[in-house]
Amino acid sequence: MLTKTSSLSRLVAELKKLPGVGERTALRLAFHLLKSPQNLTALADALLEVRSRVRACSTCFAITEDDPCSICSGNRDAGTICVVENSQDLMALERSNAWHGVYHVLEGAISPLAGVGPSDLRIAALLERVGRGGVSEVVIATNFTVEGEATALYLTKALKPLNVKVTRLAHGIPLGSDIEFVDAATVQWALQGRNEL
Amino acid sequence: MLTKTSSLSRLVAELKKLPGVGERTALRLAFHLLKSPQNLTALADALLEVRSRVRACSTCFAITEDDPCSICSGNRDAGTICVVENSQDLMALERSNAWHGVYHVLEGAISPLAGVGPSDLRIAALLERVGRGGVSEVVIATNFTVEGEATALYLTKALKPLNVKVTRLAHGIPLGSDIEFVDAATVQWALQGRNEL
């Protein structure tokens, strides 16, 4: 039997650091990997490859393998910048196929409780990017959480003096929702933002 | 932004092979690892270490780093063998601190539906181990599932001619249970196996 100090215990300890993975799940994952050595090897290789190849784009700070990233170097409208908290949000916007501009990844949101201030984010780089000119609109697509809203407020105040149009993603009822089950604050936003047909 | 053929996509594909991990969870895990490069490196190292160091014990087929394993080479009663389906079950029995004999890991259970027959398991090795003599009792601790019960039945028939005592883990009401919520079959087993106080 394996002892507590074995390599399996070390693997279980590492797997436990993943979000949502506890002792039992980690053990289950470890045994699953032990049973299929080629999957285990492929996972280790994929991890090492990601470590060596993935970095942040020097322009928009999205994660990328090539610098500048495929969006910054692609055939996109560099005059409209969509500001997101992280690369996952960027991917969600890309999946919508509705944005043809470029992005700017803040790498977080302002959160005094977590000790994250404006200087910890890529806000200076955004202001410099907009300040260089040629930018007509900045769409703020931070999350609709306390931190995201605080960041949006800060960005709006910082961007306004640069003479650029600042917009925010629309609030409202999500597609496919039953209004009965939508929270009151969202219904309030949806009413205030109602559109003429 | 990362393209579909990137190293991140490869990592997500590998993570998705883990049990209970879908596309969204895999992406979340990948981004979590990207944010903490030392965790990523540690996980990759732990995987490679497990691959190179963990093997099956040549006596009992439990996973181990040293052959024979610490139980087979330790101060345990080699005359009583507890037969389990896999190393996870062995670990559960070890956690109970109630077994002082050795183990035999079958590496599965008989399952005609899944195409697993007796010859696919470590049954021949068990019979040979018992046949060499010096074994007074074999405790069958396969799971209480259709496959586990079928395996127990097969093992009983195969072991009986070797003149060894064959026992099975007790059925009954689990500790801390409210009898009201225990399934009928378990209650039936508990009644049939009732003990005098």
GROMACS .gro file of C-alpha atoms in nm:
model
  394
    1MET     CA    1   0.000   0.000   0.000
    2LEU     CA    2   0.109   0.355  -0.059
    3THR     CA    3   0.232   0.556   0.235
    4LYS     CA    4   0.130   0.912   0.316
    5THR     CA    5   0.458   1.051   0.183
    6SER     CA    6   0.431   0.882  -0.155
    7SER     CA    7   0.413   1.035  -0.500
    8LEU     CA    8   0.041   0.954  -0.513
    9SER     CA    9  -0.017   1.162  -0.199
   10ARG     CA   10   0.175   1.446  -0.362
   11LEU     CA   11  -0.042   1.420  -0.674
   12VAL     CA   12  -0.357   1.417  -0.458
   13ALA     CA   13  -0.230   1.726  -0.272
   14GLU     CA   14  -0.171   1.907  -0.603
   15LEU     CA   15  -0.512   1.808  -0.742
   16LYS     CA   16  -0.676   1.933  -0.421
   17LYS     CA   17  -0.548   2.284  -0.498
   18LEU     CA   18  -0.782   2.296  -0.800
   19PRO     CA   19  -1.111   2.482  -0.748
   20GLY     CA   20  -1.397   2.254  -0.642
   21VAL     CA   21  -1.171   1.953  -0.586
   22GLY     CA   22  -1.164   1.804  -0.236
   23GLU     CA   23  -0.980   1.506  -0.088
   24ARG     CA   24  -1.219   1.243  -0.227
   25THR     CA   25  -1.241   1.392  -0.576
   26ALA     CA   26  -0.862   1.434  -0.587
   27LEU     CA   27  -0.816   1.067  -0.496
   28ARG     CA   28  -1.069   0.965  -0.759
   29LEU     CA   29  -0.895   1.174  -1.026
   30ALA     CA   30  -0.553   1.037  -0.925
   31PHE     CA   31  -0.672   0.676  -0.951
   32HIS     CA   32  -0.839   0.752  -1.283
   33LEU     CA   33  -0.509   0.887  -1.416
   34LEU     CA   34  -0.315   0.591  -1.272
   35LYS     CA   35  -0.540   0.356  -1.467
   36SER     CA   36  -0.464   0.525  -1.800
   37PRO     CA   37  -0.094   0.607  -1.820
   38GLN     CA   38  -0.126   0.765  -2.166
   39ASN     CA   39  -0.386   1.014  -2.035
   40LEU     CA   40  -0.159   1.089  -1.740
   41THR     CA   41   0.136   1.156  -1.969
   42ALA     CA   42  -0.076   1.366  -2.206
   43LEU     CA   43  -0.204   1.578  -1.917
   44ALA     CA   44   0.147   1.636  -1.781
   45ASP     CA   45   0.272   1.728  -2.130
   46ALA     CA   46  -0.023   1.963  -2.189
   47LEU     CA   47   0.048   2.137  -1.857
   48LEU     CA   48   0.415   2.188  -1.940
   49GLU     CA   49   0.330   2.306  -2.292
   50VAL     CA   50   0.083   2.563  -2.160
   51ARG     CA   51   0.343   2.685  -1.911
   52SER     CA   52   0.606   2.736  -2.178
   53ARG     CA   53   0.385   2.876  -2.455
   54VAL     CA   54   0.099   3.081  -2.308
   55ARG     CA   55   0.163   3.446  -2.215
   56ALA     CA   56  -0.027   3.777  -2.203
   57CYS     CA   57  -0.059   3.985  -2.522
   58SER     CA   58   0.153   4.300  -2.479
   59THR     CA   59  -0.126   4.515  -2.629
   60CYS     CA   60  -0.452   4.382  -2.482
   61PHE     CA   61  -0.322   4.145  -2.208
   62ALA     CA   62  -0.539   3.857  -2.330
   63ILE     CA   63  -0.372   3.519  -2.291
   64THR     CA   64  -0.210   3.415  -2.615
   65GLU     CA   65   0.068   3.206  -2.768
   66ASP     CA   66   0.170   3.473  -3.020
   67ASP     CA   67   0.241   3.834  -2.930
   68PRO     CA   68   0.050   4.043  -3.038
   69CYS     CA   69  -0.250   3.808  -3.012
   70SER     CA   70  -0.460   3.697  -3.310
   71ILE     CA   71  -0.726   3.960  -3.233
   72CYS     CA   72  -0.484   4.255  -3.202
   73SER     CA   73  -0.296   4.148  -3.515
   74GLY     CA   74  -0.612   4.046  -3.701
   75ASN     CA   75  -0.858   4.227  -3.921
   76ARG     CA   76  -1.049   4.391  -3.634
   77ASP     CA   77  -1.162   4.748  -3.569
   78ALA     CA   78  -0.885   4.882  -3.342
   79GLY     CA   79  -1.090   5.200  -3.289
   80THR     CA   80  -1.337   5.027  -3.059
   81ILE     CA   81  -1.207   4.861  -2.743
   82CYS     CA   82  -1.410   4.626  -2.525
   83VAL     CA   83  -1.278   4.620  -2.167
   84VAL     CA   84  -1.316   4.287  -1.982
   85GLU     CA   85  -1.202   4.160  -1.644
   86ASN     CA   86  -1.026   3.849  -1.771
   87SER     CA   87  -0.962   3.625  -2.072
   88GLN     CA   88  -1.255   3.396  -1.985
   89ASP     CA   89  -1.492   3.694  -2.027
   90LEU     CA   90  -1.319   3.775  -2.356
   91MET     CA   91  -1.385   3.419  -2.474
   92ALA     CA   92  -1.754   3.449  -2.379
   93LEU     CA   93  -1.782   3.769  -2.586
   94GLU     CA   94  -1.602   3.605  -2.878
   95ARG     CA   95  -1.846   3.313  -2.865
   96SER     CA   96  -2.130   3.565  -2.920
   97ASN     CA   97  -1.972   3.661  -3.255
   98ALA     CA   98  -2.114   4.010  -3.197
   99TRP     CA   99  -1.798   4.210  -3.132
  100HIS     CA  100  -1.576   4.319  -3.419
  101GLY     CA  101  -1.348   4.553  -3.227
  102VAL     CA  102  -1.048   4.470  -3.008
  103TYR     CA  103  -1.027   4.398  -2.636
  104HIS     CA  104  -0.846   4.513  -2.326
  105VAL     CA  105  -0.810   4.264  -2.039
  106LEU     CA  106  -0.788   4.431  -1.695
  107GLU     CA  107  -0.674   4.109  -1.524
  108GLY     CA  108  -0.920   4.162  -1.238
  109ALA     CA  109  -1.160   4.416  -1.092
  110ILE     CA  110  -1.132   4.684  -0.826
  111SER     CA  111  -1.200   4.520  -0.489
  112PRO     CA  112  -1.099   4.712  -0.175
  113LEU     CA  113  -1.188   4.406   0.039
  114ALA     CA  114  -0.942   4.188  -0.155
  115GLY     CA  115  -0.686   4.470  -0.160
  116VAL     CA  116  -0.711   4.517  -0.537
  117GLY     CA  117  -0.686   4.884  -0.637
  118PRO     CA  118  -0.679   5.051  -0.980
  119SER     CA  119  -0.298   5.032  -0.990
  120ASP     CA  120  -0.313   4.651  -0.963
  121LEU     CA  121  -0.509   4.633  -1.289
  122ARG     CA  122  -0.413   4.713  -1.650
  123ILE     CA  123  -0.593   5.048  -1.629
  124ALA     CA  124  -0.285   5.267  -1.691
  125ALA     CA  125  -0.216   5.068  -2.008
  126LEU     CA  126  -0.577   5.118  -2.121
  127LEU     CA  127  -0.562   5.494  -2.062
  128GLU     CA  128  -0.233   5.511  -2.252
  129ARG     CA  129  -0.385   5.307  -2.537
  130VAL     CA  130  -0.687   5.540  -2.560
  131GLY     CA  131  -0.466   5.849  -2.511
  132ARG     CA  132  -0.260   5.763  -2.820
  133GLY     CA  133  -0.576   5.848  -3.019
  134GLY     CA  134  -0.770   5.665  -3.290
  135VAL     CA  135  -1.013   5.515  -3.039
  136SER     CA  136  -1.377   5.616  -3.088
  137GLU     CA  137  -1.550   5.400  -2.829
  138VAL     CA  138  -1.469   5.203  -2.518
  139VAL     CA  139  -1.728   4.939  -2.420
  140ILE     CA  140  -1.699   4.848  -2.055
  141ALA     CA  141  -1.782   4.478  -2.018
  142THR     CA  142  -1.676   4.420  -1.660
  143ASN     CA  143  -1.902   4.184  -1.464
  144PHE     CA  144  -2.230   4.308  -1.316
  145THR     CA  145  -2.103   4.248  -0.963
  146VAL     CA  146  -2.010   4.502  -0.696
  147GLU     CA  147  -1.642   4.482  -0.804
  148GLY     CA  148  -1.725   4.498  -1.174
  149GLU     CA  149  -1.959   4.795  -1.130
  150ALA     CA  150  -1.700   4.979  -0.917
  151THR     CA  151  -1.441   4.917  -1.189
  152ALA     CA  152  -1.684   5.041  -1.457
  153LEU     CA  153  -1.746   5.359  -1.254
  154TYR     CA  154  -1.372   5.419  -1.208
  155LEU     CA  155  -1.302   5.358  -1.578
  156THR     CA  156  -1.583   5.591  -1.688
  157LYS     CA  157  -1.440   5.874  -1.476
  158ALA     CA  158  -1.087   5.808  -1.600
  159LEU     CA  159  -1.183   5.776  -1.968
  160LYS     CA  160  -1.425   6.073  -2.000
  161PRO     CA  161  -1.148   6.340  -2.000
  162LEU     CA  162  -0.984   6.159  -2.296
  163ASN     CA  163  -1.281   6.257  -2.516
  164VAL     CA  164  -1.387   5.904  -2.598
  165LYS     CA  165  -1.738   5.757  -2.605
  166VAL     CA  166  -1.776   5.522  -2.306
  167THR     CA  167  -2.053   5.262  -2.311
  168ARG     CA  168  -2.159   4.971  -2.092
  169LEU     CA  169  -2.313   4.633  -2.184
  170ALA     CA  170  -2.694   4.643  -2.160
  171HIS     CA  171  -2.869   4.521  -1.845
  172GLY     CA  172  -3.190   4.324  -1.892
  173ILE     CA  173  -3.376   3.997  -1.890
  174PRO     CA  174  -3.159   3.708  -2.017
  175LEU     CA  175  -3.277   3.521  -2.326
  176GLY     CA  176  -3.508   3.229  -2.251
  177SER     CA  177  -3.602   3.362  -1.907
  178ASP     CA  178  -3.938   3.335  -1.740
  179ILE     CA  179  -3.994   3.687  -1.601
  180GLU     CA  180  -4.159   3.531  -1.295
  181PHE     CA  181  -3.823   3.395  -1.184
  182VAL     CA  182  -3.597   3.690  -1.274
  183ASP     CA  183  -3.470   3.887  -0.971
  184ALA     CA  184  -3.631   4.224  -0.893
  185ALA     CA  185  -3.319   4.432  -0.965
  186THR     CA  186  -3.289   4.285  -1.316
  187VAL     CA  187  -3.658   4.349  -1.388
  188GLN     CA  188  -3.608   4.709  -1.269
  189TRP     CA  189  -3.311   4.752  -1.508
  190ALA     CA  190  -3.510   4.593  -1.792
  191LEU     CA  191  -3.800   4.836  -1.736
  192GLN     CA  192  -3.573   5.140  -1.717
  193GLY     CA  193  -3.391   5.035  -2.034
  194ARG     CA  194  -3.705   4.942  -2.231
  195ASN     CA  195  -3.686   4.993  -2.607
  196GLU     CA  196  -3.953   5.120  -2.847
  197LEU     CA  197  -4.065   4.862  -3.103
  198MET     CA  198  -0.690   3.541  -2.811
  199LEU     CA  199  -0.607   3.174  -2.811
  200THR     CA  200  -0.706   2.972  -3.113
  201LYS     CA  201  -0.877   2.635  -3.102
  202THR     CA  202  -0.555   2.452  -3.185
  203SER     CA  203  -0.353   2.609  -2.906
  204SER     CA  204  -0.182   2.448  -2.610
  205LEU     CA  205  -0.464   2.574  -2.384
  206SER     CA  206  -0.720   2.386  -2.591
  207ARG     CA  207  -0.503   2.076  -2.563
  208LEU     CA  208  -0.491   2.116  -2.185
  209VAL     CA  209  -0.869   2.164  -2.173
  210ALA     CA  210  -0.912   1.850  -2.385
  211GLU     CA  211  -0.693   1.651  -2.145
  212LEU     CA  212  -0.873   1.785  -1.836
  213LYS     CA  213  -1.209   1.692  -1.994
  214LYS     CA  214  -1.102   1.326  -1.991
  215LEU     CA  215  -1.113   1.331  -1.610
  216PRO     CA  216  -1.428   1.187  -1.451
  217GLY     CA  217  -1.691   1.452  -1.376
  218VAL     CA  218  -1.508   1.725  -1.567
  219GLY     CA  219  -1.692   1.886  -1.859
  220GLU     CA  220  -1.597   2.165  -2.099
  221ARG     CA  221  -1.675   2.450  -1.857
  222THR     CA  222  -1.503   2.291  -1.557
  223ALA     CA  223  -1.199   2.203  -1.769
  224LEU     CA  224  -1.173   2.564  -1.886
  225ARG     CA  225  -1.207   2.689  -1.528
  226LEU     CA  226  -0.935   2.449  -1.407
  227ALA     CA  227  -0.706   2.547  -1.696
  228PHE     CA  228  -0.742   2.918  -1.620
  229HIS     CA  229  -0.689   2.851  -1.250
  230LEU     CA  230  -0.363   2.673  -1.332
  231LEU     CA  231  -0.259   2.948  -1.575
  232LYS     CA  232  -0.296   3.202  -1.294
  233SER     CA  233  -0.060   3.012  -1.062
  234PRO     CA  234   0.239   2.884  -1.262
  235GLN     CA  235   0.399   2.719  -0.958
  236ASN     CA  236   0.086   2.508  -0.899
  237LEU     CA  237   0.083   2.419  -1.268
  238THR     CA  238   0.447   2.308  -1.254
  239ALA     CA  239   0.392   2.117  -0.930
  240LEU     CA  240   0.094   1.932  -1.079
  241ALA     CA  241   0.288   1.837  -1.393
  242ASP     CA  242   0.582   1.718  -1.181
  243ALA     CA  243   0.352   1.517  -0.951
  244LEU     CA  244   0.193   1.349  -1.254
  245LEU     CA  245   0.530   1.254  -1.402
  246GLU     CA  246   0.654   1.132  -1.063
  247VAL     CA  247   0.348   0.911  -1.015
  248ARG     CA  248   0.395   0.770  -1.365
  249SER     CA  249   0.756   0.677  -1.300
  250ARG     CA  250   0.726   0.552  -0.941
  251VAL     CA  251   0.386   0.391  -0.887
  252ARG     CA  252   0.340   0.025  -0.988
  253ALA     CA  253   0.140  -0.281  -0.876
  254CYS     CA  254   0.280  -0.498  -0.595
  255SER     CA  255   0.387  -0.833  -0.745
  256THR     CA  256   0.229  -1.021  -0.453
  257CYS     CA  257  -0.104  -0.849  -0.384
  258PHE     CA  258  -0.135  -0.614  -0.688
  259ALA     CA  259  -0.202  -0.309  -0.469
  260ILE     CA  260  -0.052   0.011  -0.610
  261THR     CA  261   0.282   0.080  -0.448
  262GLU     CA  262   0.617   0.249  -0.494
  263ASP     CA  263   0.817  -0.038  -0.342
  264ASP     CA  264   0.778  -0.401  -0.447
  265PRO     CA  265   0.666  -0.590  -0.240
  266CYS     CA  266   0.439  -0.324  -0.091
  267SER     CA  267   0.458  -0.204   0.269
  268ILE     CA  268   0.171  -0.432   0.372
  269CYS     CA  269   0.310  -0.750   0.211
  270SER     CA  270   0.660  -0.681   0.350
  271GLY     CA  271   0.527  -0.550   0.684
  272ASN     CA  272   0.441  -0.715   1.012
  273ARG     CA  273   0.099  -0.843   0.899
  274ASP     CA  274  -0.070  -1.182   0.923
  275ALA     CA  275   0.002  -1.335   0.581
  276GLY     CA  276  -0.230  -1.626   0.669
  277THR     CA  277  -0.545  -1.415   0.624
  278ILE     CA  278  -0.607  -1.250   0.287
  279CYS     CA  279  -0.870  -0.983   0.225
  280VAL     CA  280  -0.977  -0.977  -0.142
  281VAL     CA  281  -1.077  -0.634  -0.278
  282GLU     CA  282  -1.172  -0.505  -0.622
  283ASN     CA  283  -0.920  -0.222  -0.633
  284SER     CA  284  -0.665  -0.019  -0.434
  285GLN     CA  285  -0.923   0.244  -0.337
  286ASP     CA  286  -1.123  -0.027  -0.154
  287LEU     CA  287  -0.799  -0.142   0.010
  288MET     CA  288  -0.739   0.212   0.135
  289ALA     CA  289  -1.094   0.229   0.278
  290LEU     CA  290  -1.034  -0.095   0.469
  291GLU     CA  291  -0.696   0.033   0.593
  292ARG     CA  292  -0.867   0.350   0.720
  293SER     CA  293  -1.089   0.130   0.939
  294ASN     CA  294  -0.776   0.001   1.118
  295ALA     CA  295  -0.965  -0.325   1.165
  296TRP     CA  296  -0.774  -0.557   0.931
  297HIS     CA  297  -0.440  -0.700   1.034
  298GLY     CA  298  -0.397  -0.950   0.753
  299VAL     CA  299  -0.278  -0.891   0.396
  300TYR     CA  300  -0.473  -0.807   0.080
  301HIS     CA  301  -0.526  -0.925  -0.274
  302VAL     CA  302  -0.639  -0.669  -0.533
  303LEU     CA  303  -0.844  -0.822  -0.818
  304GLU     CA  304  -0.816  -0.507  -1.035
  305GLY     CA  305  -1.187  -0.516  -1.116
  306ALA     CA  306  -1.495  -0.737  -1.084
  307ILE     CA  307  -1.661  -0.995  -1.306
  308SER     CA  308  -1.896  -0.808  -1.542
  309PRO     CA  309  -2.024  -0.994  -1.849
  310LEU     CA  310  -2.186  -0.671  -1.977
  311ALA     CA  311  -1.852  -0.490  -1.973
  312GLY     CA  312  -1.677  -0.798  -2.112
  313VAL     CA  313  -1.477  -0.860  -1.793
  314GLY     CA  314  -1.443  -1.232  -1.716
  315PRO     CA  315  -1.253  -1.416  -1.441
  316SER     CA  316  -0.941  -1.441  -1.659
  317ASP     CA  317  -0.924  -1.058  -1.683
  318LEU     CA  318  -0.885  -1.035  -1.305
  319ARG     CA  319  -0.605  -1.140  -1.069
  320ILE     CA  320  -0.799  -1.454  -0.969
  321ALA     CA  321  -0.541  -1.708  -1.094
  322ALA     CA  322  -0.274  -1.532  -0.886
  323LEU     CA  323  -0.503  -1.548  -0.579
  324LEU     CA  324  -0.569  -1.921  -0.624
  325GLU     CA  325  -0.196  -1.982  -0.666
  326ARG     CA  326  -0.126  -1.775  -0.351
  327VAL     CA  327  -0.380  -1.975  -0.149
  328GLY     CA  328  -0.270  -2.302  -0.310
  329ARG     CA  329   0.088  -2.253  -0.185
  330GLY     CA  330  -0.055  -2.311   0.165
  331GLY     CA  331  -0.029  -2.124   0.493
  332VAL     CA  332  -0.353  -1.935   0.431
  333SER     CA  333  -0.625  -1.999   0.689
  334GLU     CA  334  -0.892  -1.752   0.577
  335VAL     CA  335  -0.988  -1.548   0.270
  336VAL     CA  336  -1.223  -1.255   0.339
  337ILE     CA  337  -1.406  -1.151   0.024
  338ALA     CA  338  -1.451  -0.773   0.033
  339THR     CA  339  -1.572  -0.710  -0.322
  340ASN     CA  340  -1.840  -0.443  -0.350
  341PHE     CA  341  -2.204  -0.522  -0.272
  342THR     CA  342  -2.305  -0.461  -0.632
  343VAL     CA  343  -2.418  -0.711  -0.896
  344GLU     CA  344  -2.059  -0.735  -1.026
  345GLY     CA  345  -1.908  -0.759  -0.678
  346GLU     CA  346  -2.155  -1.028  -0.569
  347ALA     CA  347  -2.096  -1.228  -0.887
  348THR     CA  348  -1.721  -1.208  -0.824
  349ALA     CA  349  -1.772  -1.317  -0.462
  350LEU     CA  350  -1.976  -1.617  -0.576
  351TYR     CA  351  -1.713  -1.715  -0.834
  352LEU     CA  352  -1.431  -1.680  -0.580
  353THR     CA  353  -1.618  -1.886  -0.318
  354LYS     CA  354  -1.662  -2.172  -0.564
  355ALA     CA  355  -1.299  -2.151  -0.676
  356LEU     CA  356  -1.154  -2.127  -0.323
  357LYS     CA  357  -1.362  -2.394  -0.146
  358PRO     CA  358  -1.173  -2.693  -0.302
  359LEU     CA  359  -0.846  -2.545  -0.167
  360ASN     CA  360  -0.965  -2.619   0.187
  361VAL     CA  361  -0.957  -2.259   0.308
  362LYS     CA  362  -1.216  -2.074   0.517
  363VAL     CA  363  -1.394  -1.824   0.292
  364THR     CA  364  -1.584  -1.534   0.452
  365ARG     CA  365  -1.765  -1.224   0.329
  366LEU     CA  366  -1.793  -0.876   0.486
  367ALA     CA  367  -2.114  -0.845   0.691
  368HIS     CA  368  -2.426  -0.695   0.538
  369GLY     CA  369  -2.634  -0.470   0.763
  370ILE     CA  370  -2.751  -0.126   0.865
  371PRO     CA  371  -2.469   0.133   0.830
  372LEU     CA  372  -2.357   0.318   1.142
  373GLY     CA  373  -2.557   0.635   1.214
  374SER     CA  374  -2.850   0.525   0.996
  375ASP     CA  375  -3.215   0.593   1.062
  376ILE     CA  376  -3.379   0.254   0.995
  377GLU     CA  377  -3.675   0.439   0.841
  378PHE     CA  378  -3.460   0.545   0.547
  379VAL     CA  379  -3.259   0.225   0.493
  380ASP     CA  380  -3.359   0.028   0.182
  381ALA     CA  381  -3.569  -0.286   0.223
  382ALA     CA  382  -3.301  -0.528   0.101
  383THR     CA  383  -3.051  -0.399   0.358
  384VAL     CA  384  -3.309  -0.428   0.638
  385GLN     CA  385  -3.379  -0.784   0.523
  386TRP     CA  386  -3.005  -0.869   0.540
  387ALA     CA  387  -2.979  -0.704   0.882
  388LEU     CA  388  -3.269  -0.912   1.017
  389GLN     CA  389  -3.134  -1.236   0.875
  390GLY     CA  390  -2.790  -1.165   1.017
  391ARG     CA  391  -2.913  -1.050   1.362
  392ASN     CA  392  -2.680  -1.119   1.655
  393GLU     CA  393  -2.763  -1.226   2.009
  394LEU     CA  394  -2.673  -0.968   2.274
   0.00000   0.00000   0.00000
